[in-house]
PDB file of C-alpha atoms and ligand atoms in Angstrom:
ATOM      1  CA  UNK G 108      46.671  85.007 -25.740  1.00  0.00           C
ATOM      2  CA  UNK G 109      44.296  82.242 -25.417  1.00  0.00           C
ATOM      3  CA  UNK G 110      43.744  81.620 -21.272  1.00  0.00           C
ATOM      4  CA  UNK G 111      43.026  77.786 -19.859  1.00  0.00           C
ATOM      5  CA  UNK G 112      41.251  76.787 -17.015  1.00  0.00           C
ATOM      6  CA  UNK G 113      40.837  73.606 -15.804  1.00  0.00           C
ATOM      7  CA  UNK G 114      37.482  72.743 -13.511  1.00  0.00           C
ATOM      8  CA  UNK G 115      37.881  69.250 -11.411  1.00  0.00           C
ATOM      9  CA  UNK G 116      34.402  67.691 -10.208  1.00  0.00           C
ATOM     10  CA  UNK G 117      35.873  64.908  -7.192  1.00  0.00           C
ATOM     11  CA  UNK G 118      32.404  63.217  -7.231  1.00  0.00           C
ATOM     12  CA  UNK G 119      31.640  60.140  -5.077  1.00  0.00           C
ATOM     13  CA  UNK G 120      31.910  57.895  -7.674  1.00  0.00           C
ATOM     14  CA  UNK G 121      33.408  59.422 -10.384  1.00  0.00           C
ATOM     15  CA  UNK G 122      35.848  62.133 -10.801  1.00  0.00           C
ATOM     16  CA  UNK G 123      35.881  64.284 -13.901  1.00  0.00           C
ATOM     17  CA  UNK G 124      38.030  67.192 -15.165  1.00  0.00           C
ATOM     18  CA  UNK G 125      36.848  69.850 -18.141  1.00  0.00           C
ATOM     19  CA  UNK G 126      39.674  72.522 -19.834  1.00  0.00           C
ATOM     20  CA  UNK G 127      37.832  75.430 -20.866  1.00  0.00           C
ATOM     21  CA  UNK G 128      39.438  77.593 -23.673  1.00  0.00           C
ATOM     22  CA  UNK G 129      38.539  81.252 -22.614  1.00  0.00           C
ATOM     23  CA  UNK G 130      35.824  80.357 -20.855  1.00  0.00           C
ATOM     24  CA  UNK G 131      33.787  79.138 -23.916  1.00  0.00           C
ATOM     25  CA  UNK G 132      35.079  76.115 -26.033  1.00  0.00           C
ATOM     26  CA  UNK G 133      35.863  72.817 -24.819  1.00  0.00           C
ATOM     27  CA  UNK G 134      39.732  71.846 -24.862  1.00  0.00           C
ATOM     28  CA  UNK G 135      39.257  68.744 -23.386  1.00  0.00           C
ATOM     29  CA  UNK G 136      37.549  66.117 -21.019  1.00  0.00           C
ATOM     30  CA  UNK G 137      38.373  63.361 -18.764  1.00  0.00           C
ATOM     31  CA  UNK G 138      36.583  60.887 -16.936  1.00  0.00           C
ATOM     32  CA  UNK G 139      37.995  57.752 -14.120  1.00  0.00           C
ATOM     33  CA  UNK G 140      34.983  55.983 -12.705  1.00  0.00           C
ATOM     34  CA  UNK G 141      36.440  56.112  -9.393  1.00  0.00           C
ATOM     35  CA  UNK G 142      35.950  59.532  -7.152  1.00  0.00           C
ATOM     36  CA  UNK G 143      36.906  61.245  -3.453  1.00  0.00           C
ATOM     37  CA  UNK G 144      39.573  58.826  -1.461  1.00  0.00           C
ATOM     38  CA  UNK G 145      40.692  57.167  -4.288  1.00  0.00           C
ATOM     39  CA  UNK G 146      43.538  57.809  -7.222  1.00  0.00           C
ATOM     40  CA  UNK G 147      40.548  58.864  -9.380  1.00  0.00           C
ATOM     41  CA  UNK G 148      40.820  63.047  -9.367  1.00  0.00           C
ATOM     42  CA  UNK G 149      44.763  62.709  -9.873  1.00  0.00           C
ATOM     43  CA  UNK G 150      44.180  60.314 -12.908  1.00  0.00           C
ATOM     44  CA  UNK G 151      41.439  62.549 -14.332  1.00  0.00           C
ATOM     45  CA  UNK G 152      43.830  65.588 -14.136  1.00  0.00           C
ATOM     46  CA  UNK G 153      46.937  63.328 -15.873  1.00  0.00           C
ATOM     47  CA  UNK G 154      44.405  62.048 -18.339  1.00  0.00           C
ATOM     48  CA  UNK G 155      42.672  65.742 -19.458  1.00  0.00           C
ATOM     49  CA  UNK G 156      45.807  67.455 -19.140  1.00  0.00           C
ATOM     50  CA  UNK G 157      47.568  64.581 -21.429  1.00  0.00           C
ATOM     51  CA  UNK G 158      44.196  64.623 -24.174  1.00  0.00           C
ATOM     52  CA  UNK G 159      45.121  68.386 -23.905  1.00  0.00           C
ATOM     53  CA  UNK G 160      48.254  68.666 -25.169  1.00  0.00           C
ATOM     54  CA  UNK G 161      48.939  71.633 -22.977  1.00  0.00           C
ATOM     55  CA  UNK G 162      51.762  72.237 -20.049  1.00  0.00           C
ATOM     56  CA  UNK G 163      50.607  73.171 -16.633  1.00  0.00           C
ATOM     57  CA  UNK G 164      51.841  76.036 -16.781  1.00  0.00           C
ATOM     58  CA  UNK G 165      49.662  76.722 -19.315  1.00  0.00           C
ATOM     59  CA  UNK G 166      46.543  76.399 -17.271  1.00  0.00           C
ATOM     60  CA  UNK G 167      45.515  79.888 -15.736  1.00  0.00           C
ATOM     61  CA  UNK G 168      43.381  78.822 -13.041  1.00  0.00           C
ATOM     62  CA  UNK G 169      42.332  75.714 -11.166  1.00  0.00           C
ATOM     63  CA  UNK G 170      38.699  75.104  -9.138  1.00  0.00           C
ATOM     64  CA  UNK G 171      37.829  71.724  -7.982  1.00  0.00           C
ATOM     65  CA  UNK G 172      34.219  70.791  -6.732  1.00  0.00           C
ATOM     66  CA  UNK G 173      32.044  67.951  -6.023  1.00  0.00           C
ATOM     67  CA  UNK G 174      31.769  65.718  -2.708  1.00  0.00           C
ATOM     68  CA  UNK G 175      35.969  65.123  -2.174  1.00  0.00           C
ATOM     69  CA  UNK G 176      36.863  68.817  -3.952  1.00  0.00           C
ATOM     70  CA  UNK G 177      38.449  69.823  -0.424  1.00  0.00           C
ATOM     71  CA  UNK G 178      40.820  66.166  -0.383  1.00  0.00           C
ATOM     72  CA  UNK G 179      43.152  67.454  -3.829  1.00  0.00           C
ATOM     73  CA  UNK G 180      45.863  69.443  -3.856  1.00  0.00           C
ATOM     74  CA  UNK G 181      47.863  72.054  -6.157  1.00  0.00           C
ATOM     75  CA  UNK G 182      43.671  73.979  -6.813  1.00  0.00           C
ATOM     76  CA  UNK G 183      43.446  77.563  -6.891  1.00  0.00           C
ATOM     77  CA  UNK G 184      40.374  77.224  -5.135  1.00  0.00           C
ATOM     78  CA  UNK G 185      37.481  75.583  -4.810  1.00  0.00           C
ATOM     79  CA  UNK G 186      33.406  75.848  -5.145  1.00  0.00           C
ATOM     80  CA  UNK G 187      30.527  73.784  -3.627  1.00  0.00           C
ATOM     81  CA  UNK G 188      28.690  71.340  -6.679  1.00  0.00           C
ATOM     82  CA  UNK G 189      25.341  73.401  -6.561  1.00  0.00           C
ATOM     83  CA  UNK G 190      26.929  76.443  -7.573  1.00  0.00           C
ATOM     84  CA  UNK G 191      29.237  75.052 -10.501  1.00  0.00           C
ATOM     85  CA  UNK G 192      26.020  72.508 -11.183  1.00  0.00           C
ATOM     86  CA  UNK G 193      24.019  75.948 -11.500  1.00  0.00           C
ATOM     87  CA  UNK G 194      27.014  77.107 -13.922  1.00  0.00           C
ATOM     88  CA  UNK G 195      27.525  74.409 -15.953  1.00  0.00           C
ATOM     89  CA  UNK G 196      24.065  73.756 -17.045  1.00  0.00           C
ATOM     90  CA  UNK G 197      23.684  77.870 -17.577  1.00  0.00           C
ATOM     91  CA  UNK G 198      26.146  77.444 -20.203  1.00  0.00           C
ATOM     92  CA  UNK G 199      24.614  74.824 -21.959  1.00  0.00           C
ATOM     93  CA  UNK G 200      21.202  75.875 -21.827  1.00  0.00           C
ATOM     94  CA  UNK G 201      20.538  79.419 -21.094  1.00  0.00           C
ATOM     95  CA  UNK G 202      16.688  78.848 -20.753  1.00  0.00           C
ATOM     96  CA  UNK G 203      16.939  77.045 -17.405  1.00  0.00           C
ATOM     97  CA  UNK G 204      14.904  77.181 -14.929  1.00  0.00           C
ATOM     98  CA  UNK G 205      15.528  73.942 -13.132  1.00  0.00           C
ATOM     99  CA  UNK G 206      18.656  71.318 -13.089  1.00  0.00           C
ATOM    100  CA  UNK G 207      17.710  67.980 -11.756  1.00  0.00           C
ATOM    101  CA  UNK G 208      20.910  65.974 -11.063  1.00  0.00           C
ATOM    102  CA  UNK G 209      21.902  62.881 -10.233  1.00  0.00           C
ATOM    103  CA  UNK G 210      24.734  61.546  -9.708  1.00  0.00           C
ATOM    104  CA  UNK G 211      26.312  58.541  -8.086  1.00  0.00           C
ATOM    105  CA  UNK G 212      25.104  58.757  -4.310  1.00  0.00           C
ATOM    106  CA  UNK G 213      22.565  61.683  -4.600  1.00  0.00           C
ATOM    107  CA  UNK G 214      20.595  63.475  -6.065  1.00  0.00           C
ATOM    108  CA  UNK G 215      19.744  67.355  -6.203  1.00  0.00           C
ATOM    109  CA  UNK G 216      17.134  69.592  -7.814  1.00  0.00           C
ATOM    110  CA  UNK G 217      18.207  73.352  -8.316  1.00  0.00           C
ATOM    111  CA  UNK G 218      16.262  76.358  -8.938  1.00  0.00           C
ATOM    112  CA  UNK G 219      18.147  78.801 -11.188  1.00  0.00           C
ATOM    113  CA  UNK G 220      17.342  82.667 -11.688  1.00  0.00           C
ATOM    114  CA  UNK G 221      18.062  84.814 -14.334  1.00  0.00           C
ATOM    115  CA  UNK G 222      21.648  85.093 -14.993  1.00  0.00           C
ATOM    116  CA  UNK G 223      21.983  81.765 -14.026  1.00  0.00           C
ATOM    117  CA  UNK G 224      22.536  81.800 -10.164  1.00  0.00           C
ATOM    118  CA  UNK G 225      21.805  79.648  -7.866  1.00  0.00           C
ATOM    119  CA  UNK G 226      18.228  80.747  -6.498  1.00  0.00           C
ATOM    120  CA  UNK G 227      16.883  77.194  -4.131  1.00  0.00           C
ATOM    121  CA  UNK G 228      18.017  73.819  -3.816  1.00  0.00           C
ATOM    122  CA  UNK G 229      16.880  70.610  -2.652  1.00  0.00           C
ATOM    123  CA  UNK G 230      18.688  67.376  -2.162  1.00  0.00           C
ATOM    124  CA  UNK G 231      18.483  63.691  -1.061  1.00  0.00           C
ATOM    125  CA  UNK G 232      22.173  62.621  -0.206  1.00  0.00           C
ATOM    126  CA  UNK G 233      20.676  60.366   3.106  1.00  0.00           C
ATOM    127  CA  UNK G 234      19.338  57.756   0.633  1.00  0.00           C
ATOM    128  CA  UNK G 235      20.285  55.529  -2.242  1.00  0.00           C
ATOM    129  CA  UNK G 236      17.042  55.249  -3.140  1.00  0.00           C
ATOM    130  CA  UNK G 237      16.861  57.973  -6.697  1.00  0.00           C
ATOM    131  CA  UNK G 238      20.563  57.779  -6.901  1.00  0.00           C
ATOM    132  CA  UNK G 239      22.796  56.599  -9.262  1.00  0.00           C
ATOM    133  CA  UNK G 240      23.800  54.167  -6.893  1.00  0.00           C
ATOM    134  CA  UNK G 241      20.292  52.436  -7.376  1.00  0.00           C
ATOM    135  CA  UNK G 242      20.803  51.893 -10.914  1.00  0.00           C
ATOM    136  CA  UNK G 243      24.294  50.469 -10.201  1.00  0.00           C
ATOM    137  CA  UNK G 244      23.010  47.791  -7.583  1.00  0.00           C
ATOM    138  CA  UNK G 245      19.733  46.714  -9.899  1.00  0.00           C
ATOM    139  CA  UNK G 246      22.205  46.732 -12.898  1.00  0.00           C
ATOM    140  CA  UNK G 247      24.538  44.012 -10.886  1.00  0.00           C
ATOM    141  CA  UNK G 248      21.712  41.710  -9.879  1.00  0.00           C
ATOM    142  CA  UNK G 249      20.573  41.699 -13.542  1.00  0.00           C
ATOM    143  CA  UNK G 250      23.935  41.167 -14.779  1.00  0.00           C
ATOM    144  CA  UNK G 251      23.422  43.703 -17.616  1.00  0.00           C
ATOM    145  CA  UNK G 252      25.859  46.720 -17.754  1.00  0.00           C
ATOM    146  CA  UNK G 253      24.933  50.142 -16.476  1.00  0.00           C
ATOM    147  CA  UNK G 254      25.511  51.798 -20.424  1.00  0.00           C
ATOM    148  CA  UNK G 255      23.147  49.127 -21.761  1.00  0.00           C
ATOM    149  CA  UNK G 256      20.045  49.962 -19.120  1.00  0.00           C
ATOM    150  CA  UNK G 257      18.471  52.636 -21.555  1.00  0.00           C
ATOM    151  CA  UNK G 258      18.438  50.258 -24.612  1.00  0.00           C
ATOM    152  CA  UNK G 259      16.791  47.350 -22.380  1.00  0.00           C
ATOM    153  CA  UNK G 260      14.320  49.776 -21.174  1.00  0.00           C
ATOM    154  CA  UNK G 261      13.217  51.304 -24.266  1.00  0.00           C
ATOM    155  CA  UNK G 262      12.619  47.801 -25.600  1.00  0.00           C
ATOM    156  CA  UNK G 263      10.028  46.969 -22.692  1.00  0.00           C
ATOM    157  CA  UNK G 264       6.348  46.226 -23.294  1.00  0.00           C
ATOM    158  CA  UNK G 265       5.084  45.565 -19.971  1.00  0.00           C
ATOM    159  CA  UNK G 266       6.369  48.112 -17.007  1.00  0.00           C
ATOM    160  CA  UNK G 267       7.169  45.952 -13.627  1.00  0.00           C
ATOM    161  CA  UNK G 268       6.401  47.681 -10.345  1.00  0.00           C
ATOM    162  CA  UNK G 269       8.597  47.968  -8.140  1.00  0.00           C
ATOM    163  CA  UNK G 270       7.005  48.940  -4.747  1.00  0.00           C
ATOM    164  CA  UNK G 271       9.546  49.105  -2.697  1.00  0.00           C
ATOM    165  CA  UNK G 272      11.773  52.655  -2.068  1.00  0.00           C
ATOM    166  CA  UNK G 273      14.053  50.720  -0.050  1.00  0.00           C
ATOM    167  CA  UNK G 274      17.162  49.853  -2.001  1.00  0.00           C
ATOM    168  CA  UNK G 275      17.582  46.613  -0.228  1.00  0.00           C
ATOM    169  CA  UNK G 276      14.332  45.899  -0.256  1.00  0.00           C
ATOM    170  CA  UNK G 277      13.896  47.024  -4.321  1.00  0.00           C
ATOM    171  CA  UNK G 278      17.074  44.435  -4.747  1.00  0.00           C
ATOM    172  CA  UNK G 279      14.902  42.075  -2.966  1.00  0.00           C
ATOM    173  CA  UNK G 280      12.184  42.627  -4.963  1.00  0.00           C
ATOM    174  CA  UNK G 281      14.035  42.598  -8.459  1.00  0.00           C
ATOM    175  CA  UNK G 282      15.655  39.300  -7.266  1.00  0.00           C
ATOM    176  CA  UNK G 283      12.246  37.897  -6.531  1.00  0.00           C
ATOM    177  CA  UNK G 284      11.282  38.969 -10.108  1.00  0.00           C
ATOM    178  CA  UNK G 285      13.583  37.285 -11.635  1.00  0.00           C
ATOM    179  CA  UNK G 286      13.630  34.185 -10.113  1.00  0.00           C
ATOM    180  CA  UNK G 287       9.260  34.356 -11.399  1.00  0.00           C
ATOM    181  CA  UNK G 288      10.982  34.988 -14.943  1.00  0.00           C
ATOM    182  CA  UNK G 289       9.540  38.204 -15.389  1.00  0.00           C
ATOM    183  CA  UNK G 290      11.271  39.651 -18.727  1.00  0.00           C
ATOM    184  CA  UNK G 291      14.762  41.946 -17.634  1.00  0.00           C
ATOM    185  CA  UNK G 292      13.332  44.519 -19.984  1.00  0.00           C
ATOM    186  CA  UNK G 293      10.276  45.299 -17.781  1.00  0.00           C
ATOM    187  CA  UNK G 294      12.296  44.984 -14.439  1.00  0.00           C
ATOM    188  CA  UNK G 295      14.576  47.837 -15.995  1.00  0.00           C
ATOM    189  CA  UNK G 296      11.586  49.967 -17.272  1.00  0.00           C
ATOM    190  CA  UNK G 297      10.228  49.827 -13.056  1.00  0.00           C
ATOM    191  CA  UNK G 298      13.777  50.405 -11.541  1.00  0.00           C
ATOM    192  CA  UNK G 299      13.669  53.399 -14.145  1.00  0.00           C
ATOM    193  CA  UNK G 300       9.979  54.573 -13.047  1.00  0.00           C
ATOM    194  CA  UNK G 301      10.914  53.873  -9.439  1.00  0.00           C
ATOM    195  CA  UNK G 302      14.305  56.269  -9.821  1.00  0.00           C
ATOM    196  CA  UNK G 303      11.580  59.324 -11.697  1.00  0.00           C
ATOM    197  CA  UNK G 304       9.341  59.204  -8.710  1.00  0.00           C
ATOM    198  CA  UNK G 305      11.612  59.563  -6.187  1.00  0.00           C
ATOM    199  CA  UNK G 306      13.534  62.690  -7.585  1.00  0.00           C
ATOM    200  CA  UNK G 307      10.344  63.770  -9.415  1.00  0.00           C
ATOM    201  CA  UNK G 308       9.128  64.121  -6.120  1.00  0.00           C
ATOM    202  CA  UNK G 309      11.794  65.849  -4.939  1.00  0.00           C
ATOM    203  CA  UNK G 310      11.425  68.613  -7.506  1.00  0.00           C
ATOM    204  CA  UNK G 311       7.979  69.411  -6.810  1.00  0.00           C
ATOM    205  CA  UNK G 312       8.288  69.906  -3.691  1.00  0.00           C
ATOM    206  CA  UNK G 313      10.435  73.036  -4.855  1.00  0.00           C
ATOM    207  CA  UNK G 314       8.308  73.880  -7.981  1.00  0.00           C
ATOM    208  CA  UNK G 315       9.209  73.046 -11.643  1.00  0.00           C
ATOM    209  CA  UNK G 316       9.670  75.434 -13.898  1.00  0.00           C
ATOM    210  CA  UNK G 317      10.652  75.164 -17.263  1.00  0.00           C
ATOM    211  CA  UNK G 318      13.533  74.662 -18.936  1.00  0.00           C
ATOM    212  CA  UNK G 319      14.274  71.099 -17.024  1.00  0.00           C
ATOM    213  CA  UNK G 320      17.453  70.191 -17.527  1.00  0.00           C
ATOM    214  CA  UNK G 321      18.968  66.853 -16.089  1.00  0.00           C
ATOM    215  CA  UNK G 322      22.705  66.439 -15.130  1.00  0.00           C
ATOM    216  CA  UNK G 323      25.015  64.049 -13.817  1.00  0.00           C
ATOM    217  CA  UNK G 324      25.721  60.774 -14.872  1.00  0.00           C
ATOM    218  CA  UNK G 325      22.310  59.281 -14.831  1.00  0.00           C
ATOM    219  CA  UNK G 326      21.106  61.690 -17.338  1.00  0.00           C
ATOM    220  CA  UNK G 327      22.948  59.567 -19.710  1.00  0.00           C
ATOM    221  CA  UNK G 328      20.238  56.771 -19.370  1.00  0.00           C
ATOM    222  CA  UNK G 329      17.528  58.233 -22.197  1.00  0.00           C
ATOM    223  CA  UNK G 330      15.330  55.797 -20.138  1.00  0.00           C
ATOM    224  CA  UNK G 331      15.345  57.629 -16.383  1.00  0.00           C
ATOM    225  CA  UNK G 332      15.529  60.896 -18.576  1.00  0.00           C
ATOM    226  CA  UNK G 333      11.817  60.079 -20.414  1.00  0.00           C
ATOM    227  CA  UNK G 334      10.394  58.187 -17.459  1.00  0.00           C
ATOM    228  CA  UNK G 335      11.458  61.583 -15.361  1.00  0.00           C
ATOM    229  CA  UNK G 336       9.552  64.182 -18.317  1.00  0.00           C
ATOM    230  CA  UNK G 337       6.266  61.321 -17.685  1.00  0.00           C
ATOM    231  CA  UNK G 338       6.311  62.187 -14.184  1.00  0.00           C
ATOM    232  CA  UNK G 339       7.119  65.642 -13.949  1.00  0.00           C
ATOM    233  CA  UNK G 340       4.906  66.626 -17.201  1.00  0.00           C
ATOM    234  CA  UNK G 341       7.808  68.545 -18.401  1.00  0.00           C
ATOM    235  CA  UNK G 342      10.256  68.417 -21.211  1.00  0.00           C
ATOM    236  CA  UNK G 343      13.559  67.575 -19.893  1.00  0.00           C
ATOM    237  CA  UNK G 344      16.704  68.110 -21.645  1.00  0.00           C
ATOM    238  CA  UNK G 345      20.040  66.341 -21.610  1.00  0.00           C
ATOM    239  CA  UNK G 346      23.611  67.037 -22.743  1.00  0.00           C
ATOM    240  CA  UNK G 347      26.253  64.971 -24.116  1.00  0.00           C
ATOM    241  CA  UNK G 348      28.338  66.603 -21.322  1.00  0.00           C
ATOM    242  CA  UNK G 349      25.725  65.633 -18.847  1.00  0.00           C
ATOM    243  CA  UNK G 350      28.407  64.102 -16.478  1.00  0.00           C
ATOM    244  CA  UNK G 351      31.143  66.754 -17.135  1.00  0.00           C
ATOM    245  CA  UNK G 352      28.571  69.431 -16.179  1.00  0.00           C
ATOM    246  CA  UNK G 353      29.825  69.996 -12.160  1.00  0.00           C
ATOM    247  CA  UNK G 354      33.541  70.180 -13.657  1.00  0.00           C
ATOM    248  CA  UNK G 355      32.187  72.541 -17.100  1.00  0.00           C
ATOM    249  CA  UNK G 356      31.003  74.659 -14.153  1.00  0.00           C
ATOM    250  CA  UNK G 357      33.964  74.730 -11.953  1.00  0.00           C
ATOM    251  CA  UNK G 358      36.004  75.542 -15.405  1.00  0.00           C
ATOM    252  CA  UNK G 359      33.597  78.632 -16.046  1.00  0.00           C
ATOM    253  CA  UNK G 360      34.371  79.777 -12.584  1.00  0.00           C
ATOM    254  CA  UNK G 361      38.063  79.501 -12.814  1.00  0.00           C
ATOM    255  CA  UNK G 362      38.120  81.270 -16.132  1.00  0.00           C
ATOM    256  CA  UNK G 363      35.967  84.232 -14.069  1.00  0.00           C
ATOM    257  CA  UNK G 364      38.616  84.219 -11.332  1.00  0.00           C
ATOM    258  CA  UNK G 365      41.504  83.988 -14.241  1.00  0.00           C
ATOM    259  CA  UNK G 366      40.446  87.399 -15.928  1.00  0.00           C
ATOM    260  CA  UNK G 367      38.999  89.321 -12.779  1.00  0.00           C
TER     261      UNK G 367
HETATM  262  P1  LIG A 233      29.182  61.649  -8.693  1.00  0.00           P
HETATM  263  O1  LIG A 233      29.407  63.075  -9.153  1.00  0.00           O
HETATM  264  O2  LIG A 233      28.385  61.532  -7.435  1.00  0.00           O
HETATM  265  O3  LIG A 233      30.457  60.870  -8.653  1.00  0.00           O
HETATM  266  P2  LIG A 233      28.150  61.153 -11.373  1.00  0.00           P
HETATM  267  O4  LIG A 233      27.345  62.359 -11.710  1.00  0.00           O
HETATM  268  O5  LIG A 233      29.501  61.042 -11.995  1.00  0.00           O
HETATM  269  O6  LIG A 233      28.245  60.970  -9.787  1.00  0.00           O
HETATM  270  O7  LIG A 233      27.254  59.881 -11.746  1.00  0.00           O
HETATM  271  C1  LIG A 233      27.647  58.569 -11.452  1.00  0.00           C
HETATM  272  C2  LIG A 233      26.502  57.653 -11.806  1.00  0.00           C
HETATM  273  O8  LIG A 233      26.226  57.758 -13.200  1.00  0.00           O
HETATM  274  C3  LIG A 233      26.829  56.172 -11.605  1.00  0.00           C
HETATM  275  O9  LIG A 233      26.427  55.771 -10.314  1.00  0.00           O
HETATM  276  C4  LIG A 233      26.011  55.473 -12.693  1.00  0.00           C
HETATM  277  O10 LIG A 233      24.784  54.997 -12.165  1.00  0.00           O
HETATM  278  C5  LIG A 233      25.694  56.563 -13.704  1.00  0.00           C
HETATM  279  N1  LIG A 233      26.346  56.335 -15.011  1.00  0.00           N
HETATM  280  C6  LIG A 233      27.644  56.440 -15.291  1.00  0.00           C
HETATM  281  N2  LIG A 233      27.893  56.170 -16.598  1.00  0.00           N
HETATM  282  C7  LIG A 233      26.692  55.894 -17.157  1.00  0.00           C
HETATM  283  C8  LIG A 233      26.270  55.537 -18.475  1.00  0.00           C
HETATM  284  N3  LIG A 233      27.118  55.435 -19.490  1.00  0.00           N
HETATM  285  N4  LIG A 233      24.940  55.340 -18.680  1.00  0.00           N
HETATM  286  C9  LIG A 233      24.072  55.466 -17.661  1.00  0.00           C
HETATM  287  N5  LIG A 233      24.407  55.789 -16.414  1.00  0.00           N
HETATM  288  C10 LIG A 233      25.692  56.004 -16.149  1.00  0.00           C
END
């Protein structure tokens, strides 16, 4: 009999929810761009469960992590976001050595042994600064959407600056930009290059070993992910399930705690 498990990542800003079949394919996914203290986790549960097809009872075992995992009820249990974070991107990429992610308000770099345990961490969750929240706040004053940041980027010829590490002061200085019509497209490519030094910097300080693999939702902007391999001098690779990967790793624990 085929056994279910359903992993629920209650991030800050968004909440996601993987089912696992066995512990190895992908049943199905959910996303609502809302996360902890909101009706995002129970809508991400309604909305995999529903692209599932499958009954509740059906699901073996339930682990929630992520930021708000300890605010949602009816889980089996529950896992901090560096361990499933450490899971998830083990399954993807079994080379890995280290998992930079970022995700909506911080960002963490993880060093993973063989086996794919957690081995050292680091983390900036005091500052938006090399967050996701950065992005979101730059995207806003240049009215462009957050999806459409990597295309802008790529089509830059002429990186801006941005000097500032200070998100207030960065939105100061983008505004400032504009208003000198400096082209969006170089803005973006800075507010990228400003994002890679400050979690670039963050990973050296606990030593970078390849495989790199990035994670969270920012890994979906191409742009962060190549301006992050200029300043790391490292290869960095990227899912499709990028976002999903704190939930893919909750899943892989619940299956673990289904069949032990
Ligand atoms: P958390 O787990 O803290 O809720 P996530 O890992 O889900 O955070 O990442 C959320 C961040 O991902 C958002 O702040 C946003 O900047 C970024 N993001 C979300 N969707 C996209 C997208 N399609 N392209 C680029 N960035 C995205």
């Amino acid at each position: 009999m085929d056994i279910y498990t359903l992993g629920i990542d209650v991030g800050s800003t968004a909440s996601k929810c993987v089912i696992l079949k066995n512990g190895a394919e992908l049943t199905a996914k959910s996303l609502i761009d809302v996360g902890a203290g909101t009706s995002g986790p129970a809508r991400a549960i309604a909305g995999v469960m529903e692209a599932s097809g499958l009954r509740p009872e059906d699901i073996a075992y339930t682990l929630a992590t992520g930021y708000g995992r300890n605010s949602i009820e009816g889980v089996a249990d529950q896992l901090s976001e560096l361990s499933c974070h450490a899971k998830g991107a083990y399954f993807l990429f079994p080379e890995v050595k280290t998992v930079i992610d970022i995700g909506g308000q911080d960002a963490k770099v993880l060093k993973i042994a063989s086996g794919g345990l957690l081995n050292n961490f680091v983390m900036n969750d005091k500052c938006a600064a090399g967050t996701g929240r950065f992005l979101d706040v730059m995207a806003r004053v240049l009215e462009v959407r957050i999806e459409d940041l990597e295309r802008l980027s790529a089509e830059s010829t002429n990186v801006v600056n941005i000097s500032s590490t200070c998100t207030v002061f960065a939105e100061s200085e983008v505004i400032s930009q504009l208003a000198r019509a400096t082209d969006k497209r170089d803005i973006i490519r800075g507010i990228h290059r400003s994002v890679a030094g400050r979690v670039g910097g963050l990973a050296k300080r606990i030593g970078i070993e390849d495989q790199v693999v990035m994670t969270g939702g920012v890994a979906q902007n191409h742009g962060v992910v190549a301006a992050m391999e200029q300043e790391i001098g490292h290869k960095v690779y990227t899912s499709p399930l990028a976002q999903y990967n704190g939930a893919l790793g909750a899943a892989l624990f619940a299956f673990q705690r289904a069949t032990r």
